[in-house]
Backbone as a ProteinNet text record, in pm:
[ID]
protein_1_A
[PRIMARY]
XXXXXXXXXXXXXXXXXXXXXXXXXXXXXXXXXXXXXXXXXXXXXXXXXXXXXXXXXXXXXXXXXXXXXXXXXXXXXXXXXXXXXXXXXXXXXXXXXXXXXXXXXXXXXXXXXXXXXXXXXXXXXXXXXXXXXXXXXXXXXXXXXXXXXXXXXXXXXXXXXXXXXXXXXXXXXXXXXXXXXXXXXXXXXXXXXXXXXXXXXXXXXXXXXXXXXXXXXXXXXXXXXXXXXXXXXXXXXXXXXXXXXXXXXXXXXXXXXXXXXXXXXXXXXXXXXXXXXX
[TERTIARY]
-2937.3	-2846.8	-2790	-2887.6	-2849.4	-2722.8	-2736.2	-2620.2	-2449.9	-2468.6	-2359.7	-2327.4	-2418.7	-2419.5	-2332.3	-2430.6	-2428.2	-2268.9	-2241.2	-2070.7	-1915.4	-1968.6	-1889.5	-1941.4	-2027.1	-2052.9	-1946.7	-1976.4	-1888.9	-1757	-1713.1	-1594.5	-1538.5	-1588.3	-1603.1	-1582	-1641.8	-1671.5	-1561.3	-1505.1	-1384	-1264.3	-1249.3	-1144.6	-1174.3	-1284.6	-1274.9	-1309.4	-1296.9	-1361.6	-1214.6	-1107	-976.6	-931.7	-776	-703.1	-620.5	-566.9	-534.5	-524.4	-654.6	-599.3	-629.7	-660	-610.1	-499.4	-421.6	-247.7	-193.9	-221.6	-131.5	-219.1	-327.8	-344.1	-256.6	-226.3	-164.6	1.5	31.2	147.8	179.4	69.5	93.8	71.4	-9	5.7	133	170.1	290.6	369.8	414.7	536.9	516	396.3	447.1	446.6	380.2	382.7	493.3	616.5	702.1	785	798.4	847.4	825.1	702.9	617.8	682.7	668.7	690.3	827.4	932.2	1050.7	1134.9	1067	1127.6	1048.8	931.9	910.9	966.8	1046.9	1105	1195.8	1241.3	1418.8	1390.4	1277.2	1280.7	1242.8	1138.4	1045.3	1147	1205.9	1297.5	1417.9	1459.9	1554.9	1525.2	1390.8	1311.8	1231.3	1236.6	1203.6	1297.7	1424.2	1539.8	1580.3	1477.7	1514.5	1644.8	1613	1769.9	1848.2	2002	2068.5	2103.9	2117.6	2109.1	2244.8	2333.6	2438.4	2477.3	2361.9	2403.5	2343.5	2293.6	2271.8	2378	2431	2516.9	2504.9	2451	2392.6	2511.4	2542.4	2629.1	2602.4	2425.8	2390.3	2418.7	2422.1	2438.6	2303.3	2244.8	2103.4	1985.1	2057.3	1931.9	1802.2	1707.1	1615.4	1488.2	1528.6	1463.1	1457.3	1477.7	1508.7	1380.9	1336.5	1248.9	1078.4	1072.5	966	898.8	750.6	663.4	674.5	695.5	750.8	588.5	496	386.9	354	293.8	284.9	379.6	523.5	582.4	572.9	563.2	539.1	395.6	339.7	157.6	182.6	263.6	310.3	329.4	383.5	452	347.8	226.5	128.4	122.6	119.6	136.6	257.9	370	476	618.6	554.3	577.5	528.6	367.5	280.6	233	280.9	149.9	199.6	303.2	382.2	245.7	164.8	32	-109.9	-110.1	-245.7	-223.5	-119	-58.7	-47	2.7	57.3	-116.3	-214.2	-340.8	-426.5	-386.6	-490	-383.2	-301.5	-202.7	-235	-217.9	-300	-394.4	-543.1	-631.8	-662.4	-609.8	-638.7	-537.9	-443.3	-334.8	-384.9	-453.9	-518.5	-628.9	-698.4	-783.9	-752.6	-644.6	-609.1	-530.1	-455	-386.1	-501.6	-600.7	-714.9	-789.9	-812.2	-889.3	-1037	-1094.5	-1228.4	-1247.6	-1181.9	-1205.7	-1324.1	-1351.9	-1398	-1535.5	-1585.5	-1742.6	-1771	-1683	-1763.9	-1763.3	-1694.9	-1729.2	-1863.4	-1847.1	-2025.8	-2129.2	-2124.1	-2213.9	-2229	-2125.9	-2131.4	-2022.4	-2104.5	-1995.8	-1935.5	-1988.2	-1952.6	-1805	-1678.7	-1570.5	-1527.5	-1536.4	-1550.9	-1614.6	-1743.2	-1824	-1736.5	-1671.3	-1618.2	-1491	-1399	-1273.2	-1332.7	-1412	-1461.3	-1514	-1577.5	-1654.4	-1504.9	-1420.4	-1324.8	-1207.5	-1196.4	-1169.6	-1213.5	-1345.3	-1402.1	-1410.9	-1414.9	-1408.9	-1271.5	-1153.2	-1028.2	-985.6	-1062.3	-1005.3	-1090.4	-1219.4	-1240.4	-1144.9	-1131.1	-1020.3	-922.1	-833.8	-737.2	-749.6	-865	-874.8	-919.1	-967.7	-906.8	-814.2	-690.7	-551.9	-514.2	-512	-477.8	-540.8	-688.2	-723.9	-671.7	-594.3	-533.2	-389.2	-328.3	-190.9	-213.6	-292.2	-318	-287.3	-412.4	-426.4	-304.3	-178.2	-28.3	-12.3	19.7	112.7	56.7	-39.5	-103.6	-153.7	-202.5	-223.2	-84	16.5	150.5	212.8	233.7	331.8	228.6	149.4	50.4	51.3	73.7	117.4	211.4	362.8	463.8	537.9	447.4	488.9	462.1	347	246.1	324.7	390.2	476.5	546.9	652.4	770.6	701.4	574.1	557.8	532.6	540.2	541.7	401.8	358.8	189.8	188	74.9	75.3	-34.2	-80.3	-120.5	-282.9	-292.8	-473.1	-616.1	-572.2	-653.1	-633.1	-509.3	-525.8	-596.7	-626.7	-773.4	-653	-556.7	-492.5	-381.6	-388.9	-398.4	-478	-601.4	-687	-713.2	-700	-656.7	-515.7	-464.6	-345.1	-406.2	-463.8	-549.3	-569.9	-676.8	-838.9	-734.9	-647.2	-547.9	-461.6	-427.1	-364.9	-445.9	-569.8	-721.4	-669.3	-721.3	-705.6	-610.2	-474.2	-355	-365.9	-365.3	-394.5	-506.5	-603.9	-698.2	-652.5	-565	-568.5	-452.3	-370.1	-244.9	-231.8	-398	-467.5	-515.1	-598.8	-614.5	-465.6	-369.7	-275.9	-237.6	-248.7	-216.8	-352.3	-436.4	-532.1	-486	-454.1	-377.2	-296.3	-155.9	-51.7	-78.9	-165	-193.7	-313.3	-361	-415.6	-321.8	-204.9	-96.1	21.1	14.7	102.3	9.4	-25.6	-152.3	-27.7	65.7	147.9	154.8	114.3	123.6	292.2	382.1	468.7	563.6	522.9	584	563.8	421.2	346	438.1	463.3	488.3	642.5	668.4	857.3	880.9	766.9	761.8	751.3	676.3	560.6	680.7	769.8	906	1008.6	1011.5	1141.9	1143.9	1027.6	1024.1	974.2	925.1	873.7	991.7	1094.4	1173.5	1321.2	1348.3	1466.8	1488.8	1383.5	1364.9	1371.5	1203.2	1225	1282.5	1329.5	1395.9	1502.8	1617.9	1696.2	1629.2	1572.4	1499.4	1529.7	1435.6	1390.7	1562.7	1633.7	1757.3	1848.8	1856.1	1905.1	1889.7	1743.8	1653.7	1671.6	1719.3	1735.7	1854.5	1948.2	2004.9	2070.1	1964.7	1940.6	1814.1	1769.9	1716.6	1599.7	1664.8	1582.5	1538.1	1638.3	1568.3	1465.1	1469.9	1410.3	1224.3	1208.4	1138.1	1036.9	1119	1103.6	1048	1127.3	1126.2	1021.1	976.6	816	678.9	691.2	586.9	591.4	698.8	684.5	616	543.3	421.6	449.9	574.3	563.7	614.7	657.5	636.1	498.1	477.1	342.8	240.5	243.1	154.5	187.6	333.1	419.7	358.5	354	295.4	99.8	35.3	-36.9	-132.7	-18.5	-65.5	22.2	135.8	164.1	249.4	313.8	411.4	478.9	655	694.6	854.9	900.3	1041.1	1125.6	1097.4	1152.9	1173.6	1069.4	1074.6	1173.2	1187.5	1279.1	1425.7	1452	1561.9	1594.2	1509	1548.5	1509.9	1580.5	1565.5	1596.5	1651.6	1666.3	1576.9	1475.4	1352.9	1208.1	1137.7	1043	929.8	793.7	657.9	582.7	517.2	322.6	298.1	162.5	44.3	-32	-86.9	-165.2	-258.3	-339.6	-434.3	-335.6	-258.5	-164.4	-133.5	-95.9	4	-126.3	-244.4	-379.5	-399.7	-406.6	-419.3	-293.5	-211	-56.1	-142	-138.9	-149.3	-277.7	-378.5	-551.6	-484.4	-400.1	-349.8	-257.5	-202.5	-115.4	-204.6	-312.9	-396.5	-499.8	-542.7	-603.3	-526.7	-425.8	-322.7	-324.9	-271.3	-227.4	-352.5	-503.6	-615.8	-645.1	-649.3	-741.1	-577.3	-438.4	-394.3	-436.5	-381.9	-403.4	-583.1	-667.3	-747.4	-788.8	-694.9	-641	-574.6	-460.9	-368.8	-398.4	-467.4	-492	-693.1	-722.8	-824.3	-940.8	-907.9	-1050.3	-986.9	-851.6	-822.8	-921.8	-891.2	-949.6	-907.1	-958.9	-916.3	-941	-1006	-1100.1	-958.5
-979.4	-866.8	-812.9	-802.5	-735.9	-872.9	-994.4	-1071.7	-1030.2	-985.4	-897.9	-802.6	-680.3	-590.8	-515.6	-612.5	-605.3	-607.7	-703.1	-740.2	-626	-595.5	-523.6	-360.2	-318.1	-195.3	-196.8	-294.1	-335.1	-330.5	-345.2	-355.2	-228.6	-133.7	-46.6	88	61.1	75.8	85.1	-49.4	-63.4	46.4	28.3	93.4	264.7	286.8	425.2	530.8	418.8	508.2	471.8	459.9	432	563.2	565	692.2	677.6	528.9	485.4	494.6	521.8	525.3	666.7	738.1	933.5	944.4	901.9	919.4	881	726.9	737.7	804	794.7	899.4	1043.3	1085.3	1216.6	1215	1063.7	1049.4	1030.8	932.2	925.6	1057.1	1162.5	1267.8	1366.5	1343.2	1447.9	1404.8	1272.7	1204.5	1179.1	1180.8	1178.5	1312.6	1399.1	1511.3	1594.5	1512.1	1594.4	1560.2	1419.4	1306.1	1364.8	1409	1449.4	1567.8	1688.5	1813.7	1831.9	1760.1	1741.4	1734	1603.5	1536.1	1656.8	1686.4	1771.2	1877.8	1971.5	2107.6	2039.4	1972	1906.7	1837.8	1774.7	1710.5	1846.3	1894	2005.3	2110	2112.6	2294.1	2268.9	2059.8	2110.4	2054.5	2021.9	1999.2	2122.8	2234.2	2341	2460.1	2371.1	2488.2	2550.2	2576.8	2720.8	2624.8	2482.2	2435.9	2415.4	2460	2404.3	2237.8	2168.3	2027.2	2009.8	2067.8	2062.7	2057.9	2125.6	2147.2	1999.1	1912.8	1720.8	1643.2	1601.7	1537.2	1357.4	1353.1	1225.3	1225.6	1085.5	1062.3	1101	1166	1193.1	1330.2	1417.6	1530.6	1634.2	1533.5	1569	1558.6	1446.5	1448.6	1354	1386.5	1326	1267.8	1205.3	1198.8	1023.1	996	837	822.4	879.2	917.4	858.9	966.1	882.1	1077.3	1020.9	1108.4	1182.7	1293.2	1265.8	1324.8	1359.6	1383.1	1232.5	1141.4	1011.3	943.6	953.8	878.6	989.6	1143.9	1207.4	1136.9	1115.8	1093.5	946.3	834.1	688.4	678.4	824.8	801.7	744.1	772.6	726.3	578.3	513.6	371.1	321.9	370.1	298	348.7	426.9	466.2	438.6	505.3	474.1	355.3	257.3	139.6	35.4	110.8	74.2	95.4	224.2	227.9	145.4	166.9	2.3	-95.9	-180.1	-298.9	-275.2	-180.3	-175.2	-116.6	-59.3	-32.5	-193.9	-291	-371.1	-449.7	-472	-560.2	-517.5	-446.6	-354.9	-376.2	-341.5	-363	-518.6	-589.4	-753.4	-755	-727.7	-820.3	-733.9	-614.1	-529.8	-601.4	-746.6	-804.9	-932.5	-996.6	-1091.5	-979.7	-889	-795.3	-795.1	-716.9	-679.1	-756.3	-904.9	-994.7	-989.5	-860.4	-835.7	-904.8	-1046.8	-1122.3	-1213	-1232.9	-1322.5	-1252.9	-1089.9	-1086.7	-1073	-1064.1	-1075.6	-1181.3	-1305.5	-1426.3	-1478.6	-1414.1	-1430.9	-1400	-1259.8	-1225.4	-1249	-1310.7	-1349.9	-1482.6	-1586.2	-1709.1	-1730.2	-1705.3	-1766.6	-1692.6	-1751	-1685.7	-1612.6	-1746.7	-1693.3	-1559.9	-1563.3	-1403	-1287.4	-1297.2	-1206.6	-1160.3	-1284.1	-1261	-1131.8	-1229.9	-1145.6	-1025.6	-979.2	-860.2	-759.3	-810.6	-725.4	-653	-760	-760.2	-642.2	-651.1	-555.4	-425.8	-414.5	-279.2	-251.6	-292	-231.3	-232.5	-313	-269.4	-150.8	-97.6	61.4	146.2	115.8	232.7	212.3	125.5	127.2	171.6	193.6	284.4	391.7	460.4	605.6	653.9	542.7	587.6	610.2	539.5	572.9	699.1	749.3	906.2	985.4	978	1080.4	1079.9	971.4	930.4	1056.5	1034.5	1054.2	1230.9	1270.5	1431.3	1478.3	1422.5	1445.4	1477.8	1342.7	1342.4	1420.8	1411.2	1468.4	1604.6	1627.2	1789.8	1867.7	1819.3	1917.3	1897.3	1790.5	1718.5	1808.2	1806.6	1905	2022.6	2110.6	2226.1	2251.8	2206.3	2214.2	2231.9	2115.9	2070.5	2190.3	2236	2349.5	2514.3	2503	2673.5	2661.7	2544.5	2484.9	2570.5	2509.9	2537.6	2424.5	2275.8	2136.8	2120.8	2028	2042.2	1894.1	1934.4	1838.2	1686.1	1738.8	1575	1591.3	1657.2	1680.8	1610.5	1690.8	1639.4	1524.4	1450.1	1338.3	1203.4	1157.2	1033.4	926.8	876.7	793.7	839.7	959	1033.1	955.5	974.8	950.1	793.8	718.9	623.2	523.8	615.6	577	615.9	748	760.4	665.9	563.7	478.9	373.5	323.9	185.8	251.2	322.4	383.2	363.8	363.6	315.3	212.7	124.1	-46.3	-49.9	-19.7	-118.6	-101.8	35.3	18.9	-17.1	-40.7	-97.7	-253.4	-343.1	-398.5	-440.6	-352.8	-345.6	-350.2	-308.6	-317.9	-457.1	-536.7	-699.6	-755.4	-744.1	-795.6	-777	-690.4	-645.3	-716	-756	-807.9	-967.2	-1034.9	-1116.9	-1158.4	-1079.7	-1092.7	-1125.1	-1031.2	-1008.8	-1125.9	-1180.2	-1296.9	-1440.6	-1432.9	-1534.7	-1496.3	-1402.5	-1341.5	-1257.9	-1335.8	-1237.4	-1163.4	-1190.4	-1086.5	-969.5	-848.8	-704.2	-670.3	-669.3	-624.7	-711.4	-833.4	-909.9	-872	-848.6	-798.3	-640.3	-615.7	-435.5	-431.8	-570.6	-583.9	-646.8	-679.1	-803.7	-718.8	-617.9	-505.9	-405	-354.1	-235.1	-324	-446.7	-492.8	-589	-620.9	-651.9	-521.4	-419.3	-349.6	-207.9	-207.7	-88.6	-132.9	-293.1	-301.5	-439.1	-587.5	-689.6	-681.5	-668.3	-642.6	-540.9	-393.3	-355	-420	-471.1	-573.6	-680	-750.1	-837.8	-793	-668.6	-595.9	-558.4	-541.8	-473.5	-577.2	-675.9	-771.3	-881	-911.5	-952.8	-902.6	-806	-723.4	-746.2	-834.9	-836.6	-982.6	-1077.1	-1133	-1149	-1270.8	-1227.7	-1342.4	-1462.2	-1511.5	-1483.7	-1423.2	-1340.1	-1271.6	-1163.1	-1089.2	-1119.2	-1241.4	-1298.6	-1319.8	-1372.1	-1382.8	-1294.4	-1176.2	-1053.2	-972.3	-1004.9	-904.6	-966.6	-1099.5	-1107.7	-1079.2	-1002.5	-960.5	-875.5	-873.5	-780.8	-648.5	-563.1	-442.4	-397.3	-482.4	-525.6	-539.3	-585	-634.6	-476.6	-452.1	-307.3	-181.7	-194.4	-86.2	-102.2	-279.9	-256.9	-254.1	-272.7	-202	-110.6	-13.4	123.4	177.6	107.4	170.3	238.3	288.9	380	402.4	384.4	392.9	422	461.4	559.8	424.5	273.4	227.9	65.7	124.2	4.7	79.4	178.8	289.8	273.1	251.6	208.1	59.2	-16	-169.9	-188.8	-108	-137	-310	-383.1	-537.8	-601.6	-549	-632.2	-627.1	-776.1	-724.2	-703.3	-635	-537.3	-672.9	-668.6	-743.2	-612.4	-663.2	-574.7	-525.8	-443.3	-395.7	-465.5	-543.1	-652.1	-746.4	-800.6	-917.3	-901.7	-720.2	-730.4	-709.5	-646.1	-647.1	-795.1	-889.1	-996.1	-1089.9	-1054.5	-1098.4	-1047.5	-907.6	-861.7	-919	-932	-991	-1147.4	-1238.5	-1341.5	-1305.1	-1250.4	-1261	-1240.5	-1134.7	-1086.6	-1259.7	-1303.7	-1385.9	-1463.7	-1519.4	-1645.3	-1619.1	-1497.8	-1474.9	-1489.4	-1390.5	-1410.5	-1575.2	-1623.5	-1837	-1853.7	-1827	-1931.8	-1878.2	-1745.3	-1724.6	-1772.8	-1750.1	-1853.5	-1981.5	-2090.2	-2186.7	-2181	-2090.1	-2114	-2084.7	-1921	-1838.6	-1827.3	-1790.1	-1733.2	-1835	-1978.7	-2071.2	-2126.9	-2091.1	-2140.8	-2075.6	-2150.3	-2097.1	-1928.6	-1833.4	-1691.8	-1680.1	-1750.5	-1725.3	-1665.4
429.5	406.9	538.1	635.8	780.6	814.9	781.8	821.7	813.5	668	579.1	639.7	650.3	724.8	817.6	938.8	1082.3	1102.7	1069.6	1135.2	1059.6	895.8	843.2	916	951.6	1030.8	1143.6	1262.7	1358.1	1398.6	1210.6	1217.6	1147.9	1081.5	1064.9	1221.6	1286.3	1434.7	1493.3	1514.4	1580	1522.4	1399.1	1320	1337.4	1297.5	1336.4	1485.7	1608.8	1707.4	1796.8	1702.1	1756.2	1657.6	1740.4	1700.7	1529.6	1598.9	1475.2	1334.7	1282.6	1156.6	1100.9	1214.1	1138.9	1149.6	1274.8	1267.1	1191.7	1167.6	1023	847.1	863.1	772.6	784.9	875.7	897.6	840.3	863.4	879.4	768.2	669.1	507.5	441.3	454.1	425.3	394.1	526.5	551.7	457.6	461.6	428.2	291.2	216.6	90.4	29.5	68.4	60.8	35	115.3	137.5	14.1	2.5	-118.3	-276.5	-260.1	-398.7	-433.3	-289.8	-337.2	-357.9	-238.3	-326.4	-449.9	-514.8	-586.8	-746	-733.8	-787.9	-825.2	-715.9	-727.8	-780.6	-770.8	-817.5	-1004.1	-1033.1	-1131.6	-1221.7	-1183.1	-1265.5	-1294.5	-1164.1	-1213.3	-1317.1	-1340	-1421.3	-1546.1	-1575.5	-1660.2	-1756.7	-1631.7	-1687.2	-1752.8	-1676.7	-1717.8	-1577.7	-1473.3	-1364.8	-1293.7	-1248.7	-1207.1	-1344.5	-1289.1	-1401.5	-1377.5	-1524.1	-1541.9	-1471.6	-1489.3	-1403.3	-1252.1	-1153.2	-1037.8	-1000.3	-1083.6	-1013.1	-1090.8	-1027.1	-954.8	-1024.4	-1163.7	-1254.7	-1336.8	-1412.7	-1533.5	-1672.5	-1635.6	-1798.2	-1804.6	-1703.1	-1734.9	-1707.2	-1616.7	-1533.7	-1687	-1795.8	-1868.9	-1795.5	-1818.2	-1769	-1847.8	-2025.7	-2079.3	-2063.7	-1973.4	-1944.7	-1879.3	-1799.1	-1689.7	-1746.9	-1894.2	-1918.5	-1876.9	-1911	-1846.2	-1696.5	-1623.8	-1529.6	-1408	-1440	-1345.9	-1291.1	-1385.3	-1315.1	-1226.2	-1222.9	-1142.7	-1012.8	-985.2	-930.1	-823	-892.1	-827.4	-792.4	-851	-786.2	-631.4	-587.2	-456.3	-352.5	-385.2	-272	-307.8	-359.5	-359.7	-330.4	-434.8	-439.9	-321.4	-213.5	-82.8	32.2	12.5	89.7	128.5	52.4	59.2	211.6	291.8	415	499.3	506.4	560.6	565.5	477.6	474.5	572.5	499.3	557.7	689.8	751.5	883.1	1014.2	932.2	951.1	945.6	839.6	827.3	970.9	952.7	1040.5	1245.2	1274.5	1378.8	1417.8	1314.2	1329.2	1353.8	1307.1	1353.2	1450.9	1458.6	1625.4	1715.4	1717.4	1816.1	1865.4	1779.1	1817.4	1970	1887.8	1983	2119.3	2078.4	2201.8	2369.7	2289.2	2369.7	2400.2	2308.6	2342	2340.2	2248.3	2223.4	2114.2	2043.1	1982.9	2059	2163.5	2259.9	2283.4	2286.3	2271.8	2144.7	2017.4	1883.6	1849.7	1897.4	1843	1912.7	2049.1	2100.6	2009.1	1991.1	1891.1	1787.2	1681	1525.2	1557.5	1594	1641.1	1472.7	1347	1233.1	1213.9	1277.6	1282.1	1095.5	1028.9	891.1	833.8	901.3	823.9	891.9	1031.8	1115.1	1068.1	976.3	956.1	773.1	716.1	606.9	622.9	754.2	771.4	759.9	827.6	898.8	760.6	671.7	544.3	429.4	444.9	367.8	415	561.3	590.3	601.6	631.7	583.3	438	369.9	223.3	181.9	248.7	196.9	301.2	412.5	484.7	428.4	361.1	274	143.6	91.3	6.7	22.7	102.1	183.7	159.5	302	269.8	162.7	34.9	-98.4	-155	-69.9	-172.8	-81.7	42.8	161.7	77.1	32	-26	-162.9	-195.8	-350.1	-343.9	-187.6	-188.6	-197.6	-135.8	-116.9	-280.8	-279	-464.1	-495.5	-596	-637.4	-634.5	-538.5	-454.4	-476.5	-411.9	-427.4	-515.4	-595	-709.1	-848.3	-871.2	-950.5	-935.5	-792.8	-769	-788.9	-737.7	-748.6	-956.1	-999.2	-1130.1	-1221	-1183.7	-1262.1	-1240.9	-1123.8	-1050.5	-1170.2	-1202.2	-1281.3	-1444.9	-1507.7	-1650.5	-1689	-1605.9	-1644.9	-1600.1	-1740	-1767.4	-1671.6	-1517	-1433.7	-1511	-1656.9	-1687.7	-1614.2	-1586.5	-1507.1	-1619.9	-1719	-1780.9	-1832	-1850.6	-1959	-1886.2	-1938.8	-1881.7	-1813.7	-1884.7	-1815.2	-1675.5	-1637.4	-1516.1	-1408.4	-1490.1	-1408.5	-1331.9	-1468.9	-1448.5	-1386.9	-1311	-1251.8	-1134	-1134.4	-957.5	-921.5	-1020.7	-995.4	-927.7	-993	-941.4	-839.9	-819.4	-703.9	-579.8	-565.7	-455.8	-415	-601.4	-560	-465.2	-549.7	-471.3	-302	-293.8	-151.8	-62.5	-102.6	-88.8	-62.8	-168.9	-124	-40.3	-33.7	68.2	208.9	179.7	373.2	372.5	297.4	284.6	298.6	274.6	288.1	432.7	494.8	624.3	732.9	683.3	745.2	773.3	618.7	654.3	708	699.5	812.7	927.7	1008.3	1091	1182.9	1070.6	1143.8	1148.9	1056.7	1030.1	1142.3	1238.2	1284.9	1405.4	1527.3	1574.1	1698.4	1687.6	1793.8	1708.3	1816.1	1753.4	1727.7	1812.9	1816.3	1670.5	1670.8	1574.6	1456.7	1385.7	1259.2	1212.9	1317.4	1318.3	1250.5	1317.1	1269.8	1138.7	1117.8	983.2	826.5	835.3	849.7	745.5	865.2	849	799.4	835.8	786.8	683.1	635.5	501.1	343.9	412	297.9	344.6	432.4	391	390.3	371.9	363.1	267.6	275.9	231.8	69.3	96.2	-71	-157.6	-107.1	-198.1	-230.1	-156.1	-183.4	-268.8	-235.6	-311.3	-485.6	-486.5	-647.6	-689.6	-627.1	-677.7	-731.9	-648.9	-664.2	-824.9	-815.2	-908.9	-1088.6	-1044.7	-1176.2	-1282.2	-1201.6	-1273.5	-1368.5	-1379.3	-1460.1	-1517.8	-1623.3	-1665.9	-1573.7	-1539.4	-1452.9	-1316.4	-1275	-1133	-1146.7	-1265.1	-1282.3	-1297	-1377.4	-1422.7	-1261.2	-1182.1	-1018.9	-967.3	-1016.5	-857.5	-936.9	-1058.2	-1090.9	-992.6	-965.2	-910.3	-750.6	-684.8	-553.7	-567.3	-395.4	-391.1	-435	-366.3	-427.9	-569	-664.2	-810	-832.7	-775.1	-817.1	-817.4	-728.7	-677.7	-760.3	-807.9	-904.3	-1069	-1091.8	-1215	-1196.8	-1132	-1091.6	-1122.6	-1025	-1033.6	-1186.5	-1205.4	-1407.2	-1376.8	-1262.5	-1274.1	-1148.1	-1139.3	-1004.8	-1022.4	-930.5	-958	-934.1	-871.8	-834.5	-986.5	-1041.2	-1167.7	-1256.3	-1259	-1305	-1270.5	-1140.8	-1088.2	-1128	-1177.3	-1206.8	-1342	-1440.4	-1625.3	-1652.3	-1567.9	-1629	-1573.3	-1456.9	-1462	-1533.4	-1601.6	-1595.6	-1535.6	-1615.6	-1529.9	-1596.2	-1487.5	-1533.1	-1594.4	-1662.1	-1686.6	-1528.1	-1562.9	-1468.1	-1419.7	-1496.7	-1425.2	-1362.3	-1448.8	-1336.5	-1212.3	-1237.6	-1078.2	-985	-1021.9	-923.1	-871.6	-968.6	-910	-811.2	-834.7	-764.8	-664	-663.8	-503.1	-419	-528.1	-465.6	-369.3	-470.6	-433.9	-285.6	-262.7	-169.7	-56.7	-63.5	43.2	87	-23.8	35.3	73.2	50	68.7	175.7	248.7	393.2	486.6	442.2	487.8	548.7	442.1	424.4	548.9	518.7	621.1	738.7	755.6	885.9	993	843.1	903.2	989.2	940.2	940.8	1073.1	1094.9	1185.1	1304.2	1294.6	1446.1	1500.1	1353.2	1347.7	1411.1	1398.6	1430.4	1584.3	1624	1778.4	1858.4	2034.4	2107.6	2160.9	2155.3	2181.1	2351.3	2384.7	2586	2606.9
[MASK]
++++++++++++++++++++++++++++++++++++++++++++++++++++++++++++++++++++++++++++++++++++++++++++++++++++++++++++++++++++++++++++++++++++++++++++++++++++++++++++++++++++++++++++++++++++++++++++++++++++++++++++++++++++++++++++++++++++++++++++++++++++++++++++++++++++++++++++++++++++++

């Protein structure tokens, strides 16, 4: 057991006696926070009546019964926003390895490069599920406050609430395995970082927008990762925006995403992880 252990502590270690991942905890905070409480005052007040349906600026006439339930896509934002954090935390945390080159006394100490790449794995997929209950305090915390000032029942009690929390963890949880991967498939820091921003804030939304509008694209663009993470977690403002594509189930898209994390994990294995580091 101490084999297991020893090395996931370590790596544990590394990750938290760096600055790293409170800043961007701070940073996922703020920022969805702001997203949540926003989109909240704006949806809630004209949901509640206090905005008029008129002063937005929509073709329906600011109806918003298209929308669906509207607390859950409220509480989505930490995944289906946030999940830029993980990735960019798990991604870091490994090219910070080769950067610094303290790859070279832990392979002294745990030569089994394999248990080392796995140790490192498991302890960012619980700091990535962190980020997702720091993500969550946002949505959730203010999007529940905000919703509740309004008269709009924030959904607290209903169980599948809750159950959008619980997968809201996962995904990011495993959004940081995915970022672990990259990052060993890609051990330049500066490169991962560009790969990182410029595939998850400009790539695939194109990608998903695009996709939507047949029926075979569509068929396509559900199994991208952040499709994948949207059906998921069950609820996202952006599957909303794409009515001609379709959703996995929620187990599917967990596993899409489990798949992508290891795919990237095993190559980068392969590619970076068993070279010489001296």
């Amino acid at each position: 057991m101490n084999l297991i252990l020893r090395p996931v502590a370590a790596e544990f270690n590394k990750i938290l006696t760096t600055r790293m991942w409170w800043i961007l905890a701070l940073v996922l905070f703020g920022y969805i926070a702001l997203l949540a409480g926003g989109l909240s005052v704006l949806f809630g007040g004209v949901e509640s009546g206090a905005i008029s349906p008129d002063s937005m600026n929509t073709g329906g006439g600011g109806d918003l019964s298209g929308l669906g339930s509207l607390p859950p896509l409220i509480y989505s934002f930490a995944a289906s926003v946030g999940y830029v954090f993980p990735v960019l935390l798990g991604a870091l945390a490994t090219t910070g390895e080769f950067r610094h080159q303290t790859l070279t006394p832990t392979f002294l100490a745990t030569p089994k490069r394999g248990g080392v790449l796995g140790a490192k794995t498991i302890a960012l997929f619980v700091v990535g599920a962190g980020l997702g209950l720091v993500g969550l305090a946002a949505s959730v915390g203010v999007g529940a406050l905000v919703l509740g000032g309004f008269g709009v029942d924030p959904l607290l009690a209903d169980g599948e609430t809750w159950a959008l929390i619980g997968r809201t963890v996962l995904a990011m949880a495993l959004w940081a395995v995915i970022g672990v991967g990259l990052g060993t498939l890609v051990p330049s820091q500066v490169a991962s970082i560009v790969i990182v921003l410029a595939f998850t804030q400009f790539v695939e939304p194109l990608l998903r927008f695009a996709a939507a509008f047949t029926e075979v694209t569509a068929d396509i663009g559900k199994f991208l990762p952040g499709a994948a993470s949207d059906a998921l977690v069950g609820a996202s403002f952006f599957t909303l925006a794409s009515p001609g594509g379709g959703v996995l189930e929620p187990w599917q898209g967990g596993l899409v995403l489990l798949a992508y994390g290891l795919a990237a994990t095993v190559g980068g294995y392969f590619i970076s992880w068993k070279r010489d580091v001296t």
